[in-house]
XYZ file of C-alpha atoms in Angstrom:
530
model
C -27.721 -31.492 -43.532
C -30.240 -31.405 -45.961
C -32.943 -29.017 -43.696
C -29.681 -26.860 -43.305
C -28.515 -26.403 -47.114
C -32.472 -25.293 -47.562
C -32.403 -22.717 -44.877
C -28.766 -21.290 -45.837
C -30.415 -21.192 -49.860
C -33.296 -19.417 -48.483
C -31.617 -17.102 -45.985
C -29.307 -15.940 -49.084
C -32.473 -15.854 -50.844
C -33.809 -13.316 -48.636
C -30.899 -11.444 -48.214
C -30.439 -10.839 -52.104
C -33.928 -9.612 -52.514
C -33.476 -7.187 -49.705
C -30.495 -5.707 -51.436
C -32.365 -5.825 -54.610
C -35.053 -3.382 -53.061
C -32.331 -1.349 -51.365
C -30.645 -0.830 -54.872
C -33.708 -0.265 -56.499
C -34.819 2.359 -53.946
C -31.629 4.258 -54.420
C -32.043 4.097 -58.304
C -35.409 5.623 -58.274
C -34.299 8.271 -55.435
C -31.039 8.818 -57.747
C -32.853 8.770 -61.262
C -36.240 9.151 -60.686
C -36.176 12.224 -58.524
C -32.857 13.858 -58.034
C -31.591 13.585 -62.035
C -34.821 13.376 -63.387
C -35.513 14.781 -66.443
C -37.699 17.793 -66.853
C -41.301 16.738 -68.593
C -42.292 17.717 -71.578
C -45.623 18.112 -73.486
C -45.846 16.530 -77.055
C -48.398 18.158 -79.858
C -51.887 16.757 -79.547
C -53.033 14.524 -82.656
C -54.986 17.025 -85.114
C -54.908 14.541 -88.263
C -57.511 11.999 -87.662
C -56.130 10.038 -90.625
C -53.346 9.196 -87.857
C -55.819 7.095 -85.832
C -56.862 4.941 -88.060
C -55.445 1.295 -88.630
C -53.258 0.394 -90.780
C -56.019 -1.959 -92.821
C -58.636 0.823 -92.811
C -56.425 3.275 -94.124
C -55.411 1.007 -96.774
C -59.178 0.142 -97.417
C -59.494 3.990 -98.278
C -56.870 4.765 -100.512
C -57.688 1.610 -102.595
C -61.614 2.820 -102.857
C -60.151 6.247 -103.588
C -61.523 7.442 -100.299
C -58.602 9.188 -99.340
C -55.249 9.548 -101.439
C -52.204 7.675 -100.381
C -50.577 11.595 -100.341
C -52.639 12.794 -97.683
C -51.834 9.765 -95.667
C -48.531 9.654 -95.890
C -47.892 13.592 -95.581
C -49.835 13.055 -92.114
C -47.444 10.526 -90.774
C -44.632 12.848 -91.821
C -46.163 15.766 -90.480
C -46.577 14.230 -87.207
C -42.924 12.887 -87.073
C -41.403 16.187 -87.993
C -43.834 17.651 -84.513
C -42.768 15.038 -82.215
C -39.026 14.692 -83.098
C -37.353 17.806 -81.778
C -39.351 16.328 -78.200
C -38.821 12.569 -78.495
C -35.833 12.167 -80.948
C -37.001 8.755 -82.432
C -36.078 8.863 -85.874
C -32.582 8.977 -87.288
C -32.436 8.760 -91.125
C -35.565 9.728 -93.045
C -36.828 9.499 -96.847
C -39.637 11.540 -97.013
C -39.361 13.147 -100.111
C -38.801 9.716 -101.915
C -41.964 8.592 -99.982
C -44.463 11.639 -101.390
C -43.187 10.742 -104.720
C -44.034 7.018 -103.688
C -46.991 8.048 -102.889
C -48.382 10.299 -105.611
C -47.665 6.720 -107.781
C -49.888 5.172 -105.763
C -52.454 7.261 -106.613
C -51.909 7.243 -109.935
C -52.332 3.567 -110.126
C -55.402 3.428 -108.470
C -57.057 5.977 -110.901
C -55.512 4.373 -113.839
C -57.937 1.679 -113.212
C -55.662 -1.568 -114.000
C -56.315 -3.553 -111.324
C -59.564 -3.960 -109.052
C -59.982 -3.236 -105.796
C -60.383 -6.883 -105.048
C -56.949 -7.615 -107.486
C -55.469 -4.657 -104.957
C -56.521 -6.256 -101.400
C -54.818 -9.282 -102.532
C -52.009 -8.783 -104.238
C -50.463 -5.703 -101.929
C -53.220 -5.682 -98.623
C -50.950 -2.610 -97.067
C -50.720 -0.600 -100.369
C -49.801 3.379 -99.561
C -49.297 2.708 -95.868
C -45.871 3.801 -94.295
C -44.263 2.414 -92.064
C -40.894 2.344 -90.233
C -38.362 0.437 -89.419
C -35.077 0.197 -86.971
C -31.845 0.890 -86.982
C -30.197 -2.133 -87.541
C -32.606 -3.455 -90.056
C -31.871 -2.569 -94.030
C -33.698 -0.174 -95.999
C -31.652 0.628 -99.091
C -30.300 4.203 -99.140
C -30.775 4.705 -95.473
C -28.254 4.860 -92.563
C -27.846 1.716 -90.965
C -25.704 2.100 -87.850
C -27.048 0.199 -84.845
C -26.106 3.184 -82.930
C -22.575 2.943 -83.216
C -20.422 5.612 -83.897
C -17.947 4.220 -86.460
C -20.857 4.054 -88.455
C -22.036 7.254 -89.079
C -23.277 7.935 -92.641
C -23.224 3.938 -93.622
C -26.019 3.460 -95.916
C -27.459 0.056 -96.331
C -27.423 -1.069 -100.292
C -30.218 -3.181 -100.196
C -33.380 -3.592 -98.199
C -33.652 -6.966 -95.957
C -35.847 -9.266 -96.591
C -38.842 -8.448 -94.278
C -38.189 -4.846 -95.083
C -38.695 -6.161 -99.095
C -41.798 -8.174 -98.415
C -43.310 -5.501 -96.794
C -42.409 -3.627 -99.824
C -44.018 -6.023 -101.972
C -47.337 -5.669 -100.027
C -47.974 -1.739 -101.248
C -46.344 -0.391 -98.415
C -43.873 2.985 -97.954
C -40.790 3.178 -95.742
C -40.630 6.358 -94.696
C -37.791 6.569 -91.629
C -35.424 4.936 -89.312
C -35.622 4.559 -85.936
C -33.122 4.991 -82.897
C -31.581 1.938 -80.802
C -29.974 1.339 -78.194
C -25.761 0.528 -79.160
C -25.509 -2.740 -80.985
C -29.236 -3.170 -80.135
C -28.127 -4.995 -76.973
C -29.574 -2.832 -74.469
C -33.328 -1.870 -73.217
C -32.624 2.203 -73.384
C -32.539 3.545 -76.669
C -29.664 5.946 -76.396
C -26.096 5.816 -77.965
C -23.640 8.340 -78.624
C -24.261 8.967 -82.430
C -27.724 10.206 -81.820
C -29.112 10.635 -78.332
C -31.899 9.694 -76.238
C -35.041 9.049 -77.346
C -37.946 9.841 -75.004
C -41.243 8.220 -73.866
C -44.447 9.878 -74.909
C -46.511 9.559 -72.226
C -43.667 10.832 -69.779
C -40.730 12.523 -71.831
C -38.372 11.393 -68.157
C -39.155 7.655 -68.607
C -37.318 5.259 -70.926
C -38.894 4.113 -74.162
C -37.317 0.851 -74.383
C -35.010 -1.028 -76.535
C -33.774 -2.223 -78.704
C -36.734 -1.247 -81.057
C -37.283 1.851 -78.846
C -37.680 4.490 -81.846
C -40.162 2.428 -82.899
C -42.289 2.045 -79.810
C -42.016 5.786 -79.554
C -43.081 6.462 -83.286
C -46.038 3.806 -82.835
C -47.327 5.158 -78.839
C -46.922 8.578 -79.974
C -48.854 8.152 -84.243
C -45.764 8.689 -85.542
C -46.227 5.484 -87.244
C -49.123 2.966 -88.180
C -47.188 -0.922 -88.487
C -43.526 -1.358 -88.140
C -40.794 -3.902 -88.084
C -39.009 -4.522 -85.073
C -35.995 -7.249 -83.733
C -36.304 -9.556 -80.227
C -33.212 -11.618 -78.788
C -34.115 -11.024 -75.106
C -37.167 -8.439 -75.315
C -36.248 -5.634 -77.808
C -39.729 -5.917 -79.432
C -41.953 -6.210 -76.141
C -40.090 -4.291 -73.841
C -40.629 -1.066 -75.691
C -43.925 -1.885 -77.228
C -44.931 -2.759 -73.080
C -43.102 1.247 -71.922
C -45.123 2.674 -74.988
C -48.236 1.376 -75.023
C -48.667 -0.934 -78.005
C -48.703 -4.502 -79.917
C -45.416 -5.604 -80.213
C -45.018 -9.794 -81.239
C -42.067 -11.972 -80.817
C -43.373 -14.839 -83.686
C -42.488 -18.161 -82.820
C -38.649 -18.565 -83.688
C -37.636 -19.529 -87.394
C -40.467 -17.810 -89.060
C -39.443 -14.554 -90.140
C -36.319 -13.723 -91.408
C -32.977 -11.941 -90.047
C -31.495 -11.781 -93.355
C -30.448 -7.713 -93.841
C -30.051 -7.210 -90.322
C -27.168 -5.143 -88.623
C -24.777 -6.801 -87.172
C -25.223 -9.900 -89.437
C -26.733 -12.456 -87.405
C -25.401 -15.843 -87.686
C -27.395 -19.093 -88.649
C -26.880 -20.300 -84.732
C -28.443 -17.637 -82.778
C -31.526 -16.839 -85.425
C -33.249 -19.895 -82.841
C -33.612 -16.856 -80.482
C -33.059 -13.406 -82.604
C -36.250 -12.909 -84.372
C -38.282 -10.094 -86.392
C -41.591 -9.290 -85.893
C -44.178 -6.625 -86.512
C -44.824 -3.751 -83.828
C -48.519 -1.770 -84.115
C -50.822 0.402 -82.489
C -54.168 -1.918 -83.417
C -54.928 -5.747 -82.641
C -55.970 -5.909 -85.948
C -52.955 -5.078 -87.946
C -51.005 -7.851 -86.107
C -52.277 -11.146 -88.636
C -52.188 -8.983 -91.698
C -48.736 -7.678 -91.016
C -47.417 -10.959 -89.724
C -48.791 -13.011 -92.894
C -46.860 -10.262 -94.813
C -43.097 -10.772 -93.151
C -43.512 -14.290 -92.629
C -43.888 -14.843 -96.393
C -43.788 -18.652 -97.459
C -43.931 -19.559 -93.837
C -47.055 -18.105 -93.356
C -49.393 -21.361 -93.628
C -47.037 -22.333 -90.406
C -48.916 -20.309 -88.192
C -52.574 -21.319 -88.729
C -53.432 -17.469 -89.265
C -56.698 -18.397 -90.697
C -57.769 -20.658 -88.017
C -60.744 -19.727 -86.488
C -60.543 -19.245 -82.757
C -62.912 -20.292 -80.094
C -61.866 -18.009 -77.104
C -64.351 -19.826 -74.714
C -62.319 -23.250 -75.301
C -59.063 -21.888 -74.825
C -56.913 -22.875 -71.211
C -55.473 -19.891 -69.666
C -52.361 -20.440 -67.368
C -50.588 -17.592 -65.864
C -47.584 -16.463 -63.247
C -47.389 -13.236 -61.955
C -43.614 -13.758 -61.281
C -41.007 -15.486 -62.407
C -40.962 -17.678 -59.090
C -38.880 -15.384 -57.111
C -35.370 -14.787 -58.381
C -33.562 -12.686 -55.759
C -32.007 -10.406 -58.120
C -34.966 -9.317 -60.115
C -36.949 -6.117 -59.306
C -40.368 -7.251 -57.778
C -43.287 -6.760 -60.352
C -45.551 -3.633 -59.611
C -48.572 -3.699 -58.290
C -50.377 -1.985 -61.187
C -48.471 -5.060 -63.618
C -50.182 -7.231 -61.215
C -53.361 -5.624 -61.180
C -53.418 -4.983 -65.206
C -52.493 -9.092 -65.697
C -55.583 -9.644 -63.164
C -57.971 -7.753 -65.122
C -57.838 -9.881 -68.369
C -57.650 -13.077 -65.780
C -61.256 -11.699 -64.523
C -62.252 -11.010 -67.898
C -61.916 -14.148 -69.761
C -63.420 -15.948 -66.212
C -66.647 -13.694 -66.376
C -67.435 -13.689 -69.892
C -65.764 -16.510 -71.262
C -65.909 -19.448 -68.791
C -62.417 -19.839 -68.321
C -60.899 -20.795 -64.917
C -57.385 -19.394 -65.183
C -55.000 -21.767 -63.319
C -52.269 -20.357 -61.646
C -49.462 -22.359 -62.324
C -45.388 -22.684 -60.754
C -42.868 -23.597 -63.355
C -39.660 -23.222 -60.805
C -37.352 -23.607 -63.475
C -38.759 -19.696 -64.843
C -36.436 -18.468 -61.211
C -33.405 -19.315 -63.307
C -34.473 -17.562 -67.060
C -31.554 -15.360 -66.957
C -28.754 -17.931 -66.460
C -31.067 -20.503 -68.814
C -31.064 -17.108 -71.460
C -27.246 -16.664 -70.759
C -25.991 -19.849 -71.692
C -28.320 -20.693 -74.498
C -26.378 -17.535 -76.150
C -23.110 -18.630 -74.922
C -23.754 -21.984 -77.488
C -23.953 -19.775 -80.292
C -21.367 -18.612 -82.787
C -22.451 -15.260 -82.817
C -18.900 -12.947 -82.468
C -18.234 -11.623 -78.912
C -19.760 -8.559 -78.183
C -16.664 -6.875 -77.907
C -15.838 -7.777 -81.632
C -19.288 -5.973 -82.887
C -18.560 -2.790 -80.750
C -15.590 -2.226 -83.751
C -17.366 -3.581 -86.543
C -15.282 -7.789 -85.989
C -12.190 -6.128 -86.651
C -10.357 -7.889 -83.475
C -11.639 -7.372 -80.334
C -12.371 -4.075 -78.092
C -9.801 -3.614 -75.035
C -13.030 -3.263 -72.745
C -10.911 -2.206 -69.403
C -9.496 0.708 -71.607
C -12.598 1.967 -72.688
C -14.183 1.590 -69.289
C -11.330 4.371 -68.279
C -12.107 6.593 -71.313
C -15.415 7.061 -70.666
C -14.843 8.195 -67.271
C -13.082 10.944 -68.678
C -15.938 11.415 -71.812
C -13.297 10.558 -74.513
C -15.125 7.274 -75.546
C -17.464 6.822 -78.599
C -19.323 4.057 -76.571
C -22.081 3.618 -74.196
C -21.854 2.724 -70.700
C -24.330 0.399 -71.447
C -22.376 -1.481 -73.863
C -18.976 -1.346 -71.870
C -20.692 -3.175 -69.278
C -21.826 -5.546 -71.395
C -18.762 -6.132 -73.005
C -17.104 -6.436 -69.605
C -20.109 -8.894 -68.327
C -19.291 -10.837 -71.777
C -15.919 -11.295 -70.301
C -17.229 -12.722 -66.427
C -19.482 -14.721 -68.142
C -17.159 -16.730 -70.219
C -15.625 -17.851 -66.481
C -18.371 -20.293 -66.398
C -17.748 -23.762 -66.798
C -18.744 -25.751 -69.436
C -20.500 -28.206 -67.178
C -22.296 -25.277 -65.977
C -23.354 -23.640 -69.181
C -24.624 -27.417 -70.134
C -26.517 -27.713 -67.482
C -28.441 -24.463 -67.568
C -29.023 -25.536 -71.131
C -30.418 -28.703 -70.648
C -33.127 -27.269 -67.837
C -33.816 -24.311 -70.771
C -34.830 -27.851 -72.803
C -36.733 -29.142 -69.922
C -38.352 -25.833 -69.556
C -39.391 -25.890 -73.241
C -40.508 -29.759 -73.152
C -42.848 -28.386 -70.200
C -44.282 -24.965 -71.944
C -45.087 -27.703 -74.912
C -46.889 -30.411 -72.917
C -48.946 -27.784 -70.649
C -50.175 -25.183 -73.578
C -50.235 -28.351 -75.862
C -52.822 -26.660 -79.137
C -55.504 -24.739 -76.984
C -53.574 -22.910 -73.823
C -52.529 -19.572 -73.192
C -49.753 -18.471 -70.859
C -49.984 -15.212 -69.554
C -47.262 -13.413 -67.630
C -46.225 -10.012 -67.236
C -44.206 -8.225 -69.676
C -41.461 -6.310 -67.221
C -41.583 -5.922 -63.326
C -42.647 -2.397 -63.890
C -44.054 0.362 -65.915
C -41.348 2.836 -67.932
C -38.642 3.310 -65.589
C -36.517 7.048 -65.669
C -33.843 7.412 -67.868
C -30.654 5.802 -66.975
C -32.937 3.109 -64.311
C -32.440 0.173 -65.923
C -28.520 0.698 -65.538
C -28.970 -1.702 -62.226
C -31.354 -3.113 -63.083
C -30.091 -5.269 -66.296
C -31.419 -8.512 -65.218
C -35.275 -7.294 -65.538
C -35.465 -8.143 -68.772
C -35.590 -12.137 -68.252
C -39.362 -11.548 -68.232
C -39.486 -11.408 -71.889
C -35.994 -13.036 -72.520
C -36.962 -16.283 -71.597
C -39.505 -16.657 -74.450
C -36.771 -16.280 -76.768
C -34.930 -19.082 -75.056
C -37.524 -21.196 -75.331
C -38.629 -20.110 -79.060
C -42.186 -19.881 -78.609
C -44.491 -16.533 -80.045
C -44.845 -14.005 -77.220
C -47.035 -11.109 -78.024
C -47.003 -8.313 -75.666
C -50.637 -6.338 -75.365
C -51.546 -3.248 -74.058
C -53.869 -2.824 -71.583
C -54.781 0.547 -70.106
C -52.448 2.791 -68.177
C -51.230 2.988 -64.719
C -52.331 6.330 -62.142
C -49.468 8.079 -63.479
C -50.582 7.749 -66.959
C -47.686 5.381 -67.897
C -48.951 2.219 -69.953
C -49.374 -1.088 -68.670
C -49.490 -4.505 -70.351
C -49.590 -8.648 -70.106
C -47.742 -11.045 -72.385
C -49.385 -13.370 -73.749
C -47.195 -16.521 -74.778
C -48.711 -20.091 -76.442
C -47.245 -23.549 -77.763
C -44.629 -23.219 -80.794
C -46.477 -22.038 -84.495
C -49.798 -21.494 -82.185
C -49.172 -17.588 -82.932
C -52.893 -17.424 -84.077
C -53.988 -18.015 -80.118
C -51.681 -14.802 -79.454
C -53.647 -12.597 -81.913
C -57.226 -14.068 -80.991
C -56.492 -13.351 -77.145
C -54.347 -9.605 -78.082
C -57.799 -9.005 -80.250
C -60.432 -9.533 -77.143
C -58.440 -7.722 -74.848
C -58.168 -4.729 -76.883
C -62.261 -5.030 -77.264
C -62.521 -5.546 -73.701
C -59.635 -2.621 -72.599
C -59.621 -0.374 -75.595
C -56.097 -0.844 -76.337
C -53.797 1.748 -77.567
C -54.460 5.436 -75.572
C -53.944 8.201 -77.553
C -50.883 9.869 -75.295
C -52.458 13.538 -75.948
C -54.752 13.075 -73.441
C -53.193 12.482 -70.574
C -50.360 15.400 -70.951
């Protein structure tokens, strides 16, 4: 009997991940051929200050070799030559940011601090930077994407938003999301699609979308983004760039929209996005303020005594797209890498509890107190009748998303699971975690790939929801996963690896991110491959 329930598991097994490749050859022949988007080419780079890092540039306005007004008029300039092709800002402040910027200068000539005085006290002084739609930054819209909320104005910057502030730097524009920043496309119905910059048809991600476009495309330098499932790596993987999920409780939600609640802030997290290795501990020791000395940043890192551990799937969920060959061959390359010139013998490793991340991801959410989803889509004031909105849009008379429909209306199938259930999906996310914590321990590295594939077309990911467990089950678990760019696939779309260590070990993540970009050269300038 027992031989039997194996077999009739493993013929359903097989039977699932046929469909799965059925479905996902009918998306790509639907999306990624028949409705495909025309391409379009984006403006080449002609500012060099725009590919610089974040720390250099701030090295040069502080030596007065190059005023904070030419920087930040370059970042503008660039945003206002890429938006009418991307769309990835919404709300913008750039007047208020020249005038921010002309003070900077005026306080380095005055001479009444040292350059030394400077570096410490504000390290990013006169370097702009962006920020999402859902996180605070007084005077500009803050929306999440939703349409009841056009023109709402936040009244007071959040907290990472105001450390970042503190630290010299300039907001200068917020970015699009996808509706209620629950979704990996960054489209909604108050204003459009945004677009990837290496291939204007593919997806840029979401929820923090905007923001992977402004960073892939040198629209932006450092920016803040928001992860509950993937909303930071996601797009940073689909646009080529750093994008760091800090081990949970660090950084603070405080100033977010919607308000998060003290329950689910174990799994929602900020954390800094960038286009250079080395902007991630700077940036990170910035919005992690007095928690900071958590996270070792200082620690000195010896790669050639770290423990590498990988996957290159999540143990073969039937439901989940299969990862690409190029993810595959992009994970391999760092694998090869640290073995040649490090000493490291990467051990392949099978945690089979990883085959069950989204139902592990889906009840660890169901424990929180969080409001439905349906409550959020009208701002908690009762609940949305989902069904009747699902026949509105049909007839293009709703304000919402299909996107967020279906989530509203999976909200409502999920909540037919039974306690016992949801406990014990909960209890082998714990076991998971207890696992992670004993195998990384304070020198291992996990690495595992970042999505099953590249940038999908617009509109892909619409059956293909459940992909996003690749990046989800880090926040489930609460440890820092930092996804790092490496190269780009034949079709010039970027590739990546996540890199993932032990709880507060978010200095490993950096060390590793840093080599690889020495090793793979990182961020690719999108220009040249249009």
């Amino acid at each position: 009997m027992v031989e039997f329930g194996i077999l009739s598991t493993h013929l359903k097994d097989c039977f699932f991940r046929f469909l799965r490749q059925l479905i996902d050859l009918a998306v790509w022949i639907l999306f990624g051929v028949l409705l495909r988007e025309k391409k379009h080419p984006i403006p080449p780079i002609r500012n060099k200050l725009l590919l610089e890092t974040a720390t250099s540039l701030a090295l040069k306005i502080r030596t007065r070799q190059v005023q904070c007004v030419d920087v930040v008029s370059a970042f503008i300039s660039r945003i206002k030559d890429i938006q009418p092709i991307l769309n990835p800002v919404v709300s913008e402040r750039f007047g208020e940011a020249i005038e921010d910027a002309r003070q900077v200068d005026n306080f380095i000539q005055s001479g009444v601090k040292t350059t030394e005085e400077i570096a410490k006290e504000t390290p990013f002084l006169g370097i702009p930077f962006t920020t999402k739609d859902s996180v605070s930054v007084k005077g500009l819209v803050l929306s999440a994407g939703l349409v009841s909320r056009k023109g709402v104005k936040a009244e007071e910057d959040a907290e990472v938003v105001a450390l970042l502030r503190k630290a010299g730097a300039i907001p200068i524009a917020i970015s699009n999301v996808s509706e209620l920043c629950m979704w990996w496309e960054s489209n909604n119905n108050l204003y459009g699609r945004t677009r990837n910059p290496y291939d204007t048809s593919r997806t840029v991600g979401g929820s923090s979308g905007g923001e992977g476009c402004l960073l892939g495309v040198a629209g932006s330098v450092i920016s803040i983004g928001s992860d509950i499932g993937g909303s930071i790596r996601i797009p940073a993987f689909f646009n080529g760039v750093y994008g760091l999920k800090p081990s949970s409780g660090i950084l603070s939600s405080m100033g977010k929209y919607p308000p998060a609640h003290e329950s689910i802030c174990s799994y929602l997290t900020t954390g800094p996005m960038c286009r250079y290795a080395s902007d991630l501990k700077p940036l990170l020791k910035v919005l992690a303020g007095n928690n900071a000395s958590k996270l070792h940043l200082d620690k000195k890192v010896n790669l050639s005594q770290l423990k590498i551990y990988y996957m290159d799937n999540d143990g073969g969920n039937p439901h989940i797209t299969k990862v690409h060959p190029e993810v595959l061959g992009a994970q391999k390359k760092v694998l090869v890498h640290f073995e040649k010139n490090f000493g490291i013998k990467p051990l392949k490793v099978s945690l089979t509890n990883m085959k069950f991340a989204f139902k592990m991801w889906n009840s660890k959410m169901m424990m929180t107190k969080q409001p439905s989803f349906s409550s959020e889509m009208v701002e908690r004031n009762g609940e949305l009748n989902t069904y009747m909105e699902l026949l509105k849009w049909c007839f293009k008379l709703s304000d919402h998303t299909f996107p967020a429909i279906g989530l509203s209306l999976f909200e409502k199938l999920r909540s037919c699971q039974s306690p016992e259930e949801t406990q014990y999906f909960v209890e082998m996310c714990d076991q998971l975690q207890l696992e992670f914590q004993e195998l990384l321990a304070d020198d291992g590295v996990f690495l595992y790939p970042p999505h099953p594939e590249p940038a999908p077309c617009h509109n892909e990911p619409i059956l293909k929801f459940a992909n996003c467990v690749y990046t989800a089950v880090f926040n489930s678990l609460g440890l820092p996963a930092l996804q790092c760019p490496v190269g780009l696939s034949q079709s010039g779309i970027p590739l990546g690896v996540q890199i993932v260590t032990a709880k507060y070990n978010d200095h490993l993540t950096l060390a590793v991110a840093t080599e690889i970009e020495k090793a793979f050269g990182g961020w690719i300038n999108p220009s040249m491959w249009q």
